Coordinates of C-alpha atoms in Angstrom, one line a residue:
M30 CA -0.1 0.0 0.1
A31 CA 1.2 3.4 -0.9
F32 CA 0.6 6.0 0.9
N33 CA 0.5 10.2 0.4
A34 CA 2.3 10.2 3.6
T35 CA 5.3 12.3 3.7
A36 CA 8.9 11.7 6.5
P37 CA 10.5 13.0 8.5
D38 CA 8.2 16.0 9.3
Q39 CA 4.2 15.1 9.0
K40 CA 2.5 13.2 12.0
V41 CA -0.4 12.5 9.7
A42 CA -1.2 10.6 6.4
T43 CA -1.8 13.0 3.7
S44 CA -4.7 9.7 2.3
H45 CA -5.0 7.8 6.2
V46 CA -6.6 5.7 6.6
T47 CA -9.0 4.7 9.6
V48 CA -10.7 0.7 10.3
S49 CA -12.3 -1.1 12.5
Q50 CA -10.1 -3.7 12.5
L51 CA -5.7 -3.8 11.9
D52 CA -3.6 -6.6 11.0
A53 CA -0.3 -6.0 10.7
S54 CA 0.7 -9.6 11.8
G55 CA 2.0 -10.5 8.3
T56 CA 4.4 -9.4 5.5
G57 CA 4.0 -7.3 2.9
M58 CA 5.1 -3.5 1.7
V59 CA 4.0 0.1 3.0
Q60 CA 5.6 3.1 0.9
I61 CA 6.0 6.6 1.8
N62 CA 7.4 10.1 0.3
V63 CA 11.0 11.0 1.2
P64 CA 11.3 14.9 -0.5
A65 CA 15.2 15.3 -1.6
P66 CA 16.2 17.9 -0.5
Y67 CA 13.5 18.2 2.7
V68 CA 12.6 21.7 3.6
P69 CA 12.3 21.6 7.3
G70 CA 8.9 24.2 7.9
Y71 CA 7.4 25.3 11.7
E72 CA 5.7 22.5 14.4
T73 CA 2.2 22.8 14.0
D74 CA -0.9 20.1 14.5
T75 CA 0.7 17.5 11.4
T76 CA 4.1 18.6 11.3
A77 CA 6.8 18.7 13.9
S78 CA 9.8 20.8 13.4
L79 CA 13.3 19.9 13.8
M80 CA 13.8 20.7 17.1
T81 CA 11.1 18.1 17.9
Q82 CA 12.4 15.7 15.3
D83 CA 15.4 14.6 17.8
D84 CA 12.4 13.0 20.9
A85 CA 12.2 9.5 19.0
N86 CA 8.9 8.7 18.5
I87 CA 6.6 10.9 16.9
G88 CA 4.9 9.1 14.6
L89 CA 3.9 9.5 11.0
N90 CA 0.5 7.9 11.6
L91 CA -0.8 6.4 8.4
V92 CA -4.0 3.7 9.6
S93 CA -6.1 4.2 12.9
A94 CA -7.2 1.4 14.1
T95 CA -10.5 -0.2 16.8
T96 CA -8.7 -3.3 17.2
V97 CA -5.3 -4.6 16.3
T98 CA -3.4 -7.5 15.2
G99 CA 0.4 -8.0 15.2
S100 CA 3.2 -5.6 15.9
G101 CA 4.1 -4.2 12.2
G102 CA 7.7 -5.8 12.4
N103 CA 7.6 -8.2 9.2
L104 CA 6.4 -5.0 7.1
T105 CA 8.9 -3.5 4.6
L106 CA 8.9 0.6 4.6
Q107 CA 10.6 1.6 1.4
D108 CA 10.3 5.8 0.2
Q109 CA 8.4 7.0 -3.3
S110 CA 11.4 5.3 -6.2
G111 CA 11.0 1.6 -4.3
N112 CA 13.9 1.8 -2.3
V113 CA 14.1 0.1 1.1
I114 CA 14.3 3.0 4.2
T115 CA 14.0 0.6 7.3
D116 CA 17.9 1.2 7.5
A117 CA 19.2 4.7 8.8
T118 CA 18.5 7.2 6.0
Q119 CA 20.6 10.8 5.1
V120 CA 18.3 13.8 4.3
D121 CA 19.4 16.6 3.0
I122 CA 18.1 19.3 5.2
A123 CA 17.7 22.9 3.0
Q124 CA 16.9 26.5 4.6
N125 CA 16.4 30.0 2.0
G126 CA 17.3 27.3 -1.5
S127 CA 20.4 25.9 -0.6
T128 CA 21.3 22.7 1.0
V129 CA 22.6 23.2 4.2
A130 CA 22.7 19.9 6.4
K131 CA 22.4 16.7 6.2
G132 CA 20.3 14.7 9.0
T133 CA 19.8 11.2 9.5
Y134 CA 17.3 9.8 10.4
D135 CA 15.9 5.5 11.1
Y136 CA 12.6 4.2 9.6
R137 CA 10.9 1.9 11.1
L138 CA 7.2 0.7 11.1
T139 CA 5.0 0.2 14.3
T140 CA 1.5 -0.7 15.4
S141 CA 1.9 2.5 18.2
G142 CA 2.9 5.8 18.3
L143 CA 4.4 8.1 20.8
T144 CA 3.0 7.6 24.5
R145 CA 0.0 6.4 22.7
A146 CA -1.4 1.7 23.0
Q147 CA -1.3 -0.6 19.8
D148 CA -4.1 1.8 18.0
G149 CA -3.0 1.2 15.0
L150 CA -0.2 1.6 12.2
Y151 CA 3.2 4.3 12.2
V152 CA 6.6 5.1 10.6
N153 CA 8.6 6.2 13.5
Y154 CA 12.1 7.6 13.2
G155 CA 14.2 9.9 14.9
L156 CA 16.5 12.6 14.0
T157 CA 20.1 11.4 15.2
E158 CA 22.7 13.7 13.7
L159 CA 22.8 17.1 12.4
E160 CA 26.3 16.5 9.5
L161 CA 26.2 20.8 9.4
L162 CA 27.7 21.7 5.5
E163 CA 31.1 23.4 4.3
N164 CA 30.6 27.7 4.2
Q165 CA 26.5 26.6 4.7
T166 CA 24.8 27.7 7.9
L167 CA 22.1 25.3 9.5
T168 CA 19.4 27.5 11.1
L169 CA 17.0 25.8 14.8
E170 CA 13.9 27.5 15.1
G171 CA 12.8 27.1 18.5
T172 CA 8.6 26.7 18.2
P173 CA 6.9 30.5 20.2
D174 CA 6.6 29.3 23.6
T175 CA 8.0 25.3 23.2
T176 CA 9.6 23.9 27.2
G177 CA 11.5 20.6 27.5
D178 CA 12.4 18.1 25.2
A179 CA 10.3 20.7 21.6
A180 CA 12.8 23.0 22.6
D181 CA 16.3 20.6 23.1
Q182 CA 18.1 19.6 19.9
S183 CA 19.5 15.9 21.2
A184 CA 21.1 14.6 18.1
R185 CA 24.4 15.3 17.7
I186 CA 25.6 17.9 15.9
T187 CA 29.1 17.5 13.6
G188 CA 30.5 19.5 10.0
S189 CA 32.6 22.2 9.4
G190 CA 29.3 24.4 9.2
N191 CA 27.9 26.5 10.8
L192 CA 25.3 26.7 13.8
A193 CA 22.4 29.6 14.4
I194 CA 19.9 30.0 16.7
S195 CA 16.9 31.4 16.4
T196 CA 13.8 31.8 19.5
T197 CA 11.7 34.4 19.7
G198 CA 11.5 36.7 23.4
S199 CA 13.0 34.9 26.4
D200 CA 12.5 31.3 25.3
V201 CA 15.3 29.3 25.8
L202 CA 16.6 26.8 23.7
S203 CA 19.4 24.1 24.9
L204 CA 21.5 21.9 23.4
S205 CA 22.1 18.5 25.0
N206 CA 24.7 16.1 23.2
S207 CA 27.9 15.6 24.8
S208 CA 29.8 13.9 21.1
N209 CA 29.0 17.3 19.8
D210 CA 32.0 18.2 16.7
Y211 CA 31.2 20.9 14.4
T212 CA 33.8 23.3 14.1
G213 CA 32.3 25.8 12.5
D214 CA 30.3 29.4 13.4
T215 CA 27.4 29.6 16.6
T216 CA 25.4 32.4 16.1
V217 CA 23.0 33.6 18.9
V218 CA 20.7 35.6 16.7
S219 CA 17.3 35.5 19.2
G220 CA 16.1 34.7 22.2
T221 CA 18.7 31.9 24.3
L222 CA 20.9 29.5 23.6
R223 CA 21.8 27.1 26.7
T224 CA 24.2 24.5 27.3
D225 CA 22.6 21.6 29.4
V226 CA 25.4 19.4 28.3
D227 CA 29.6 19.2 28.7
G228 CA 30.8 20.2 25.2
A229 CA 27.9 21.1 23.4
L230 CA 29.3 23.7 21.1
G231 CA 31.2 21.1 19.9
D232 CA 34.7 22.2 18.1
T233 CA 33.0 25.8 17.2
A234 CA 35.3 28.2 15.9
T235 CA 33.4 31.5 17.4
L236 CA 30.4 31.5 19.3
V237 CA 29.0 35.0 18.1
I238 CA 25.9 37.0 20.9
N239 CA 24.1 39.2 18.4
S240 CA 22.7 42.4 20.3
D241 CA 20.0 40.4 23.2
A242 CA 20.1 37.8 22.8
K243 CA 22.3 35.3 25.4
A244 CA 24.1 32.2 26.2
D245 CA 23.9 30.1 28.8
L246 CA 26.3 28.3 30.0
N247 CA 24.0 26.0 32.9
G248 CA 27.6 25.2 34.6
T249 CA 28.8 23.1 31.8
V250 CA 32.1 23.2 30.5
Q251 CA 32.3 24.1 26.8
T252 CA 35.3 25.4 24.8
A253 CA 34.7 28.2 21.2
G254 CA 37.6 29.4 19.4
V255 CA 36.7 33.5 19.7
L256 CA 34.4 34.8 21.7
A257 CA 31.8 37.7 19.9
G258 CA 29.0 39.3 21.5
D259 CA 27.3 42.9 20.6
V260 CA 25.6 45.5 22.5
D261 CA 23.2 44.6 24.7
A262 CA 24.4 41.1 24.2
V263 CA 24.2 38.4 27.5
L264 CA 27.1 35.6 28.5
D265 CA 25.5 34.0 31.4
V266 CA 28.6 32.1 32.3
N267 CA 26.4 30.6 35.5
G268 CA 28.7 28.3 37.5
G269 CA 30.0 26.9 34.3
T270 CA 33.2 27.3 32.0
L271 CA 34.2 28.8 28.4
N272 CA 37.9 28.1 27.2
L273 CA 38.7 30.3 24.5
T274 CA 41.6 29.2 22.3
N275 CA 41.7 32.7 20.4
G276 CA 40.2 35.5 22.6
G277 CA 37.6 37.8 21.7

């Protein structure tokens, strides 16, 4: 069965099906769409932003059912070209018309989604890695008034490209992967960037904090090449340590 459903960001298939009984115990093929490149958007009722895609088992709901048999483990997941996507898959991430990063996802079919009992057929996946491409900038945008996991990026950030953080007002966006090793610049465009683990800033060349923006070290140890803060920018050491290798 081929669904009009798009991963990695759709939560509910456009061609969602509702049935009384679903038997997902056998074998077969389920096909969905994987865009190339993928252009990330904002968090909505039916789509997930980059900031929530690292929270495992978001679940793309294909079928809802009253009673379910089987787990879907023998079903094969394919993209629109017939390529199997049950193993880790890399997706180009585009912003402003350019491919700026590569996201690594792992897809599988299950009969339950996030916080749900066995009640349908889902494509579950997780964003495990973001590779920043050379001379490009990936902007992580926080959804207004969002907190918790939806405001935290736990996927590993690697590569030689740049990272920008953009949230609104007093909102906070956090980084929580201690394996981050990206080497480009980190720019806090607006709002607050909080580091929740040692090494969250990887090997960033420059930590740039724009006017009225804030970086909160939150008791962690970070290393950057240069610190560049605009007028009215805030660096809140907050019990942490910032090691600068090239001053600033």
